[in-house]
Coordinates of C-alpha atoms and ligand atoms in Angstrom, one line a residue:
X1 CA 9.5 -35.3 6.0
X2 CA 11.3 -32.1 6.0
X3 CA 8.8 -28.7 7.2
X4 CA 6.6 -28.3 4.9
X5 CA 7.1 -24.4 3.9
X6 CA 5.7 -21.5 2.7
X7 CA 5.6 -22.0 -1.7
X8 CA 5.9 -18.1 -2.6
X9 CA 8.9 -15.5 -0.8
X10 CA 7.2 -11.9 0.0
X11 CA 8.2 -9.0 -2.8
X12 CA 5.5 -6.8 -0.9
X13 CA 4.7 -6.1 3.1
X14 CA 1.8 -4.6 5.0
X15 CA 2.3 -3.0 8.8
X16 CA 0.0 -4.4 11.1
X17 CA -0.3 -2.1 14.1
X18 CA -0.1 -3.5 17.8
X19 CA -2.3 -1.7 20.3
X20 CA -2.5 -2.3 24.0
X21 CA -4.8 -4.4 26.0
X22 CA -6.3 -1.4 27.6
X23 CA -7.2 0.4 23.4
X24 CA -8.4 -3.0 22.4
X25 CA -11.2 -2.8 25.5
X26 CA -11.9 0.5 25.0
X27 CA -12.8 -0.2 21.0
X28 CA -14.5 -3.0 22.0
X29 CA -16.8 -0.8 23.3
X30 CA -17.1 1.4 20.9
X31 CA -17.4 -1.6 18.2
X32 CA -20.6 -2.9 20.6
X33 CA -18.7 -6.0 21.3
X34 CA -19.4 -6.7 17.8
X35 CA -15.9 -7.7 15.8
X36 CA -18.0 -6.3 12.0
X37 CA -17.5 -3.0 13.7
X38 CA -14.3 -2.9 14.4
X39 CA -11.9 -0.7 12.3
X40 CA -9.5 -3.4 10.1
X41 CA -6.6 -1.1 11.6
X42 CA -7.5 -1.8 15.0
X43 CA -7.0 -5.7 14.4
X44 CA -3.3 -7.3 14.9
X45 CA -4.3 -10.9 13.3
X46 CA -7.4 -10.8 11.0
X47 CA -9.1 -14.1 10.5
X48 CA -12.8 -12.3 10.3
X49 CA -13.0 -15.0 6.7
X50 CA -10.9 -15.8 4.0
X51 CA -13.0 -14.3 1.9
X52 CA -11.3 -11.8 -0.4
X53 CA -8.3 -11.4 1.6
X54 CA -5.4 -13.5 -0.2
X55 CA -2.2 -12.2 -1.1
X56 CA -1.9 -11.8 -5.0
X57 CA 0.3 -13.3 -6.9
X58 CA 2.8 -11.6 -9.1
X59 CA 1.4 -13.2 -12.4
X60 CA -1.8 -11.0 -10.8
X61 CA -0.8 -7.8 -10.5
X62 CA 0.4 -8.2 -13.9
X63 CA -2.8 -9.7 -15.5
X64 CA -4.3 -6.3 -13.8
X65 CA -2.4 -4.0 -15.8
X66 CA -3.3 -6.8 -19.2
X67 CA -7.1 -6.1 -18.2
X68 CA -8.8 -5.0 -21.1
X69 CA -11.7 -2.6 -19.9
X70 CA -14.0 -2.8 -22.9
X71 CA -17.1 -2.7 -22.3
X72 CA -18.5 -5.4 -24.8
X73 CA -16.2 -8.4 -25.2
X74 CA -13.2 -7.6 -23.0
X75 CA -10.3 -9.9 -24.1
X76 CA -9.8 -10.2 -20.3
X77 CA -13.6 -11.6 -20.5
X78 CA -13.0 -14.4 -23.0
X79 CA -9.6 -16.0 -20.8
X80 CA -11.8 -15.2 -18.1
X81 CA -14.9 -17.4 -19.9
X82 CA -12.1 -20.2 -21.4
X83 CA -10.1 -21.1 -18.1
X84 CA -13.9 -21.7 -16.0
X85 CA -15.5 -24.2 -19.2
X86 CA -12.0 -26.2 -18.7
X87 CA -12.2 -26.0 -15.6
X88 CA -16.2 -26.7 -14.5
X89 CA -16.7 -27.9 -18.2
X90 CA -19.9 -25.3 -18.4
X91 CA -21.0 -23.9 -21.5
X92 CA -22.9 -20.9 -20.3
X93 CA -20.2 -18.5 -17.7
X94 CA -21.4 -15.1 -16.1
X95 CA -19.3 -13.2 -13.8
X96 CA -20.4 -11.6 -11.0
X97 CA -19.3 -8.7 -9.0
X98 CA -19.3 -12.2 -6.0
X99 CA -20.9 -15.2 -5.2
X100 CA -23.9 -13.8 -3.3
X101 CA -25.1 -11.6 -6.7
X102 CA -24.6 -15.2 -8.0
X103 CA -26.7 -16.5 -5.8
X104 CA -29.9 -13.6 -6.0
X105 CA -29.9 -14.1 -9.8
X106 CA -29.9 -17.9 -9.9
X107 CA -32.4 -18.5 -6.7
X108 CA -34.3 -15.4 -8.4
X109 CA -35.3 -17.6 -11.7
X110 CA -35.6 -20.7 -9.5
X111 CA -37.3 -20.0 -6.2
X112 CA -40.1 -18.3 -4.9
X113 CA -42.8 -19.3 -2.7
X114 CA -44.0 -23.1 -1.9
X115 CA -40.0 -23.7 -3.4
X116 CA -37.6 -26.0 -1.1
X117 CA -33.6 -25.8 -1.9
X118 CA -32.0 -28.7 -0.7
X119 CA -28.1 -27.9 0.7
X120 CA -25.7 -29.8 2.9
X121 CA -25.5 -27.2 4.5
X122 CA -26.0 -22.9 3.1
X123 CA -24.3 -20.7 3.9
X124 CA -26.2 -17.3 4.9
X125 CA -25.8 -15.4 1.9
X126 CA -27.0 -18.4 0.5
X127 CA -30.2 -19.0 3.1
X128 CA -31.1 -15.1 2.7
X129 CA -30.8 -15.1 -1.2
X130 CA -32.7 -18.3 -1.0
X131 CA -35.1 -17.2 2.1
X132 CA -35.6 -13.5 0.0
X133 CA -37.7 -15.4 -2.8
X134 CA -40.3 -16.9 -0.3
X135 CA -38.6 -20.3 -0.7
X136 CA -37.7 -22.6 1.9
X137 CA -33.7 -23.4 2.4
X138 CA -33.5 -26.7 3.3
X139 CA -29.9 -28.0 4.6
X140 CA -29.3 -31.7 5.2
X141 CA -25.9 -31.8 6.9
X142 CA -25.6 -35.9 8.0
X143 CA -25.7 -37.4 11.4
X144 CA -21.7 -36.9 11.3
X145 CA -21.8 -33.8 10.5
X146 CA -23.3 -32.3 13.5
X147 CA -20.7 -34.3 15.6
X148 CA -18.4 -32.0 16.1
X149 CA -15.8 -33.9 18.7
X150 CA -15.8 -36.7 15.9
X151 CA -13.5 -37.0 13.4
X152 CA -14.2 -38.2 9.9
X153 CA -12.8 -38.2 6.2
X154 CA -16.3 -36.6 4.4
X155 CA -18.3 -34.8 7.4
X156 CA -19.2 -32.2 4.6
X157 CA -21.5 -34.4 2.7
X158 CA -24.9 -33.8 2.2
X159 CA -27.1 -36.5 3.1
X160 CA -29.1 -38.4 0.4
X161 CA -31.6 -40.2 2.8
X162 CA -32.8 -37.2 4.2
X163 CA -32.5 -36.1 -0.2
X164 CA -34.5 -39.1 -0.5
X165 CA -37.1 -38.2 2.2
X166 CA -37.1 -34.4 1.1
X167 CA -38.1 -35.1 -2.5
X168 CA -40.8 -37.0 -1.6
X169 CA -42.2 -35.5 1.3
X170 CA -42.5 -31.8 -0.6
X171 CA -42.4 -33.3 -4.4
X172 CA -39.8 -33.0 -7.1
X173 CA -41.5 -29.9 -8.9
X174 CA -40.5 -27.8 -5.8
X175 CA -37.3 -28.2 -5.8
X176 CA -35.3 -26.2 -8.4
X177 CA -32.7 -27.6 -7.2
X178 CA -30.4 -28.7 -4.8
X179 CA -27.1 -27.6 -3.5
X180 CA -24.0 -29.0 -2.6
X181 CA -22.0 -26.5 -0.6
X182 CA -18.3 -27.5 -1.4
X183 CA -16.5 -27.6 1.6
X184 CA -19.8 -27.2 3.8
X185 CA -18.2 -23.6 5.4
X186 CA -20.8 -23.6 8.0
X187 CA -20.8 -27.5 9.1
X188 CA -17.3 -26.9 10.3
X189 CA -15.3 -26.5 6.7
X190 CA -15.2 -29.6 6.2
X191 CA -15.1 -31.2 2.5
X192 CA -17.8 -34.1 0.3
X193 CA -17.0 -37.0 -0.7
X194 CA -17.1 -37.3 -4.9
X195 CA -18.9 -40.6 -3.8
X196 CA -21.1 -38.2 -2.0
X197 CA -21.6 -35.5 -5.0
X198 CA -22.2 -38.4 -7.4
X199 CA -24.5 -40.7 -5.6
X200 CA -26.3 -37.4 -5.3
X201 CA -26.8 -36.8 -8.6
X202 CA -27.9 -40.3 -9.3
X203 CA -30.6 -39.9 -6.8
X204 CA -31.4 -36.1 -8.3
X205 CA -31.5 -37.1 -11.9
X206 CA -34.3 -39.9 -11.3
X207 CA -36.4 -36.8 -10.1
X208 CA -35.0 -34.9 -13.3
X209 CA -33.8 -31.9 -10.6
X210 CA -30.7 -30.3 -11.2
X211 CA -27.1 -30.2 -8.6
X212 CA -25.4 -27.0 -7.6
X213 CA -22.2 -26.6 -6.4
X214 CA -21.1 -23.9 -4.9
X215 CA -17.7 -24.0 -5.2
X216 CA -16.2 -20.8 -3.5
X217 CA -14.1 -24.0 -2.1
X218 CA -13.5 -26.4 -4.5
X219 CA -10.0 -26.7 -4.9
X220 CA -9.3 -26.8 -1.1
X221 CA -11.9 -29.6 -1.2
X222 CA -10.0 -31.5 -4.2
X223 CA -7.4 -31.9 -2.8
X224 CA -8.6 -33.6 0.6
X225 CA -10.4 -35.8 -2.3
X226 CA -7.2 -36.5 -3.3
X227 CA -5.4 -37.1 0.3
X228 CA -8.3 -38.7 1.6
X229 CA -10.7 -40.7 -0.9
X230 CA -10.0 -44.2 -2.5
X231 CA -9.1 -44.6 -6.0
X232 CA -7.7 -40.9 -5.9
X233 CA -4.0 -40.7 -5.5
X234 CA -2.2 -40.3 -8.5
X235 CA -5.4 -37.7 -9.9
X236 CA -4.1 -34.9 -10.5
X237 CA -6.2 -31.8 -8.4
X238 CA -7.2 -30.2 -11.4
X239 CA -8.8 -33.9 -12.3
X240 CA -10.5 -34.4 -9.5
X241 CA -12.2 -30.7 -9.9
X242 CA -12.9 -31.7 -13.1
X243 CA -14.9 -34.7 -12.0
X244 CA -16.2 -32.7 -9.3
X245 CA -18.1 -30.5 -11.4
X246 CA -19.1 -32.9 -13.9
X247 CA -22.1 -34.0 -11.5
X248 CA -23.3 -30.7 -11.7
X249 CA -25.2 -28.7 -13.6
X250 CA -23.7 -25.6 -12.9
X251 CA -22.2 -24.0 -10.1
X252 CA -22.1 -20.4 -7.9
X253 CA -18.9 -18.9 -7.3
X254 CA -17.7 -16.4 -5.1
X255 CA -13.9 -15.4 -6.7
X256 CA -12.9 -14.8 -3.0
X257 CA -12.1 -17.7 -2.2
X258 CA -10.3 -20.2 -4.1
X259 CA -9.6 -17.8 -7.4
X260 CA -7.3 -16.2 -4.8
X261 CA -8.9 -12.2 -5.2
X262 CA -9.6 -9.5 -3.6
X263 CA -13.2 -9.2 -5.1
X264 CA -15.6 -11.4 -7.5
X265 CA -17.6 -14.1 -8.4
X266 CA -19.1 -15.7 -11.5
X267 CA -22.5 -18.5 -11.7
X268 CA -21.6 -20.8 -14.2
X269 CA -24.4 -23.5 -15.7
X270 CA -25.0 -26.0 -18.8
X271 CA -28.3 -25.6 -19.4
X272 CA -29.5 -22.6 -22.2
X273 CA -33.0 -21.1 -21.5
X274 CA -31.7 -20.7 -17.7
X275 CA -29.1 -18.7 -18.5
X276 CA -30.6 -16.4 -21.1
X277 CA -32.9 -15.4 -18.1
X278 CA -29.8 -15.5 -15.4
X279 CA -28.1 -12.6 -18.2
X280 CA -31.2 -10.7 -18.4
X281 CA -31.0 -10.2 -14.9
X282 CA -27.6 -9.6 -15.3
X283 CA -27.4 -6.3 -17.2
X284 CA -30.3 -5.2 -15.0
X285 CA -28.5 -5.3 -12.1
X286 CA -24.9 -6.6 -12.8
X287 CA -23.9 -5.1 -16.3
X288 CA -23.2 -6.5 -19.4
X289 CA -22.6 -10.0 -19.8
X290 CA -18.7 -9.3 -20.5
X291 CA -18.0 -8.2 -17.7
X292 CA -20.9 -8.9 -14.9
X293 CA -20.1 -6.1 -11.8
X294 CA -16.3 -6.8 -12.2
X295 CA -13.1 -5.1 -14.3
X296 CA -11.9 -6.4 -16.8
X297 CA -8.7 -6.4 -14.8
X298 CA -10.5 -8.7 -12.0
X299 CA -11.8 -10.9 -14.7
X300 CA -7.8 -11.4 -15.5
X301 CA -6.9 -12.1 -12.1
X302 CA -9.5 -14.9 -11.3
X303 CA -8.7 -16.5 -14.5
X304 CA -4.8 -16.8 -13.1
X305 CA -6.1 -17.2 -9.4
X306 CA -8.1 -20.1 -10.8
X307 CA -5.0 -21.9 -12.5
X308 CA -2.6 -21.1 -9.1
X309 CA -4.5 -22.5 -7.2
X310 CA -4.7 -25.4 -8.7
X311 CA -0.8 -26.2 -8.3
X312 CA -0.2 -29.0 -5.7
X313 CA 2.4 -26.9 -3.7
X314 CA 0.5 -24.4 -2.6
X315 CA -3.2 -27.0 -1.6
X316 CA -0.8 -28.8 0.5
X317 CA 0.5 -26.0 2.2
X318 CA -2.9 -24.2 2.1
X319 CA -4.5 -27.5 3.7
X320 CA -1.1 -28.0 6.3
X321 CA -1.5 -24.4 7.3
X322 CA -4.3 -24.8 8.7
X323 CA -4.1 -27.9 9.8
X324 CA -0.9 -27.4 12.0
X325 CA -3.0 -24.6 13.7
X326 CA -5.8 -27.4 14.6
X327 CA -3.5 -29.8 15.6
X328 CA -1.4 -27.2 18.3
X329 CA -4.9 -26.2 19.4
X330 CA -6.4 -29.4 20.0
X331 CA -3.1 -30.7 21.5
X332 CA -3.6 -28.1 24.7
X333 CA -7.1 -29.7 24.8
X334 CA -9.1 -26.5 23.2
X335 CA -12.0 -27.9 22.6
X336 CA -13.0 -27.5 18.3
X337 CA -15.1 -28.9 15.8
X338 CA -12.4 -31.8 14.7
X339 CA -10.8 -32.6 11.9
X340 CA -9.6 -29.5 11.2
X341 CA -11.0 -27.8 8.0
X342 CA -10.1 -26.6 5.0
X343 CA -9.7 -23.1 5.2
X344 CA -10.5 -22.3 9.1
X345 CA -10.7 -23.9 12.5
X346 CA -13.9 -23.5 14.5
X347 CA -13.7 -23.7 18.1
X348 CA -16.3 -25.2 19.7
X349 CA -17.6 -22.6 22.6
X350 CA -20.6 -25.4 23.6
X351 CA -18.1 -27.6 25.3
X352 CA -15.3 -24.5 25.6
X353 CA -17.6 -21.8 27.3
X354 CA -20.1 -24.3 29.1
X355 CA -21.0 -21.6 31.6
X356 CA -22.6 -19.8 29.5
X357 CA -25.9 -21.1 28.0
X358 CA -26.6 -20.9 23.4
X359 CA -29.3 -17.5 24.3
X360 CA -25.8 -15.5 26.0
X361 CA -24.0 -15.9 23.0
X362 CA -21.1 -18.0 24.2
X363 CA -18.9 -18.1 20.9
X364 CA -19.2 -14.0 21.2
X365 CA -17.4 -13.7 24.7
X366 CA -15.1 -16.0 22.9
X367 CA -14.4 -13.7 19.6
X368 CA -14.6 -11.0 22.4
X369 CA -11.8 -12.5 24.3
X370 CA -9.6 -13.0 21.6
X371 CA -9.4 -9.7 20.3
X372 CA -9.0 -8.4 24.0
X373 CA -6.1 -10.7 24.4
X374 CA -5.0 -11.1 21.7
X375 CA -5.8 -8.1 19.0
X376 CA -6.8 -11.6 17.2
X377 CA -10.6 -10.9 15.5
X378 CA -12.7 -13.5 14.7
X379 CA -16.6 -14.6 14.0
X380 CA -19.1 -16.3 16.0
X381 CA -20.8 -18.8 13.8
X382 CA -24.0 -19.5 16.0
X383 CA -26.8 -17.9 18.1
X384 CA -25.6 -14.9 16.3
X385 CA -25.4 -15.8 13.0
X386 CA -28.5 -18.1 12.5
X387 CA -30.7 -17.6 15.3
X388 CA -34.5 -16.6 14.7
X389 CA -36.6 -16.4 17.8
X390 CA -39.8 -17.9 17.9
X391 CA -43.9 -16.5 18.2
X392 CA -43.5 -16.7 21.7
X393 CA -39.9 -14.3 21.5
X394 CA -37.6 -17.3 22.3
X395 CA -34.4 -17.6 20.4
X396 CA -34.2 -21.2 18.5
X397 CA -30.2 -21.9 18.4
X398 CA -28.4 -24.0 15.7
X399 CA -27.2 -27.1 16.2
X400 CA -24.3 -25.8 17.0
X401 CA -22.3 -22.8 19.0
X402 CA -19.2 -22.3 16.6
X403 CA -16.0 -19.4 16.6
X404 CA -14.8 -19.0 12.9
X405 CA -10.3 -18.6 13.2
X406 CA -10.4 -18.2 9.1
X407 CA -7.5 -18.2 7.5
X408 CA -6.5 -15.6 4.4
X409 CA -5.0 -16.6 2.2
X410 CA -0.7 -16.1 1.3
X411 CA -0.6 -13.5 4.0
X412 CA -0.1 -14.9 7.2
X413 CA 3.2 -17.0 7.7
X414 CA 3.8 -19.6 9.9
X415 CA 4.9 -16.9 13.4
X416 CA 1.5 -15.2 12.8
X417 CA 0.2 -18.4 13.4
X418 CA 2.2 -19.7 16.7
X419 CA 1.1 -16.2 18.1
X420 CA -2.7 -17.8 17.2
X421 CA -1.7 -20.4 19.1
X422 CA -0.3 -18.7 22.4
X423 CA -3.8 -16.3 22.6
X424 CA -5.5 -19.2 22.0
X425 CA -4.7 -21.2 24.9
X426 CA -4.0 -18.3 26.5
X427 CA -8.1 -17.5 26.1
X428 CA -9.0 -20.8 27.3
X429 CA -7.0 -21.2 30.6
X430 CA -8.9 -18.1 31.3
X431 CA -12.4 -19.9 29.8
X432 CA -14.4 -19.6 33.6
X433 CA -14.0 -15.8 33.5
X434 CA -16.3 -15.2 30.2
X435 CA -19.9 -13.9 30.7
X436 CA -22.3 -14.2 28.1
X437 CA -23.7 -11.2 26.4
X438 CA -27.7 -10.0 25.2
X439 CA -28.2 -8.7 21.6
X440 CA -29.6 -4.6 22.3
X441 CA -30.4 -3.7 18.8
X442 CA -29.9 -6.5 15.3
X443 CA -31.6 -5.5 12.0
X444 CA -34.5 -8.0 11.0
X445 CA -31.6 -10.2 8.5
X446 CA -28.3 -11.7 8.4
X447 CA -28.1 -9.7 11.9
X448 CA -24.4 -10.6 13.0
X449 CA -23.0 -8.5 10.9
X450 CA -24.7 -4.9 12.6
X451 CA -26.4 -6.4 15.8
X452 CA -25.4 -4.2 18.8
X453 CA -24.1 -6.5 21.8
X454 CA -24.3 -5.5 25.2
X455 CA -22.5 -7.9 28.4
X456 CA -24.3 -9.5 30.7
Ligands
LIG1 N1 -21.2 -19.9 -0.2 C1 -19.9 -19.5 0.4 C2 -19.9 -21.4 1.0 C3 -19.3 -19.3 1.1 O1 -18.7 -19.2 2.6 C4 -20.2 -17.5 0.9 C5 -18.9 -16.7 1.4 C6 -20.5 -17.1 -0.1 C7 -21.2 -18.1 -0.8 C8 -20.5 -15.9 -0.6 O2 -19.9 -15.4 -1.4 O3 -19.0 -12.9 -0.1 O4 -18.4 -13.9 -2.4 O5 -20.8 -13.1 -1.9 N2 -18.0 -16.3 2.6 C9 -17.4 -15.1 2.9 C10 -17.0 -16.0 4.7 C11 -18.1 -13.7 3.8 O6 -16.6 -14.8 5.1 O7 -17.0 -17.1 4.6 P1 -19.3 -13.3 -1.3

């Protein structure tokens, strides 16, 4: 088999800025060792997120010019609606400015005190939007999903027995909906199998609990199903995606991922009464029902992106390029979540920096070293992002301490990735020099975005 190549050629380029190690040391200090506070111009390779960072295609840019900016009933909205209806089968398509706006609307109308929202693993904004209403966000990963080094096909699955136990414990009437996040971002970018989605729906149906997908990375998930799940090899990724959505009653979507755009999202659902409540809120907080916080041109770019993302040459290249990074790091024995996820590699900071305890933030130490050594920006997904304090002020850590290297879509080439591999290997070789951190300032929610650190 020949090398899998980028299935595009480059028409427009954007220079990246080189800095010295000394400059980066100062930049880190000025940013209080928080990568979110570094200026993007000071970053050489930006792996902070795969969200809103995709390169759009010539057709998407052409669509931007075609955008109809009518306040109500724009042609671009109808293209957007038609594309998403055909893909998901959901009747009601509600545009939002990004994923979390869809979450905010969905949980405002379904959440509240005394309610529970189960999910394979909530993404941080999803958890925050659930908790903001007073409801409890319950993560139900499988045992497999909690073992970083274990190689298995569908480590993103939801724990169906755990879900059954939750329903019995708190009562179906207190579970307004169940969510499955595809792929499971906070759980290592791991896919969810079709069998798991189908079984979850079967259980929920008995209790009349609707199932929603957090569909940000639905195409990557569908591709993994095609490659790994028996019976799907000969189906198109579009058919597989369609089947995934067929078991759900709705979805939230951050178009900034698998719709290959820089901004946008939507809430889609089948229940007309719920949709009309959602639309009322949309008008208050986002905009009229046919644009919801987006320009007509954004709606065009999303519609086009949702077609392009299902191109199997694109998905082959996409999943392969993340896998390539993972395989190279694994062969250098760098500890990471196995197997490689769809959009990112997650370094296992607990094993990578095993001399730094969770309350000294081993992931943050690695994040800072990757920037210092190579100008690479990544993000901690562990005690910084999810840590909470108990009543005595002691840090309660999540099960995993990870560092995410998220790969923007269609942005970096193989030589960029080779450089990343070299930098990670260098940091790993000198891991004993890594030092922990202390938080000196933090916000009450989503603290990782603004927290300030001091080296310990
Ligand atoms: N759900 C998942 C699984 C996500 O990964 C994200 C965003 C959201 C919801 C929220 O979408 O950003 O459009 O409001 N994830 C980004 C990331 C930020 O870096 O993983 P949004």
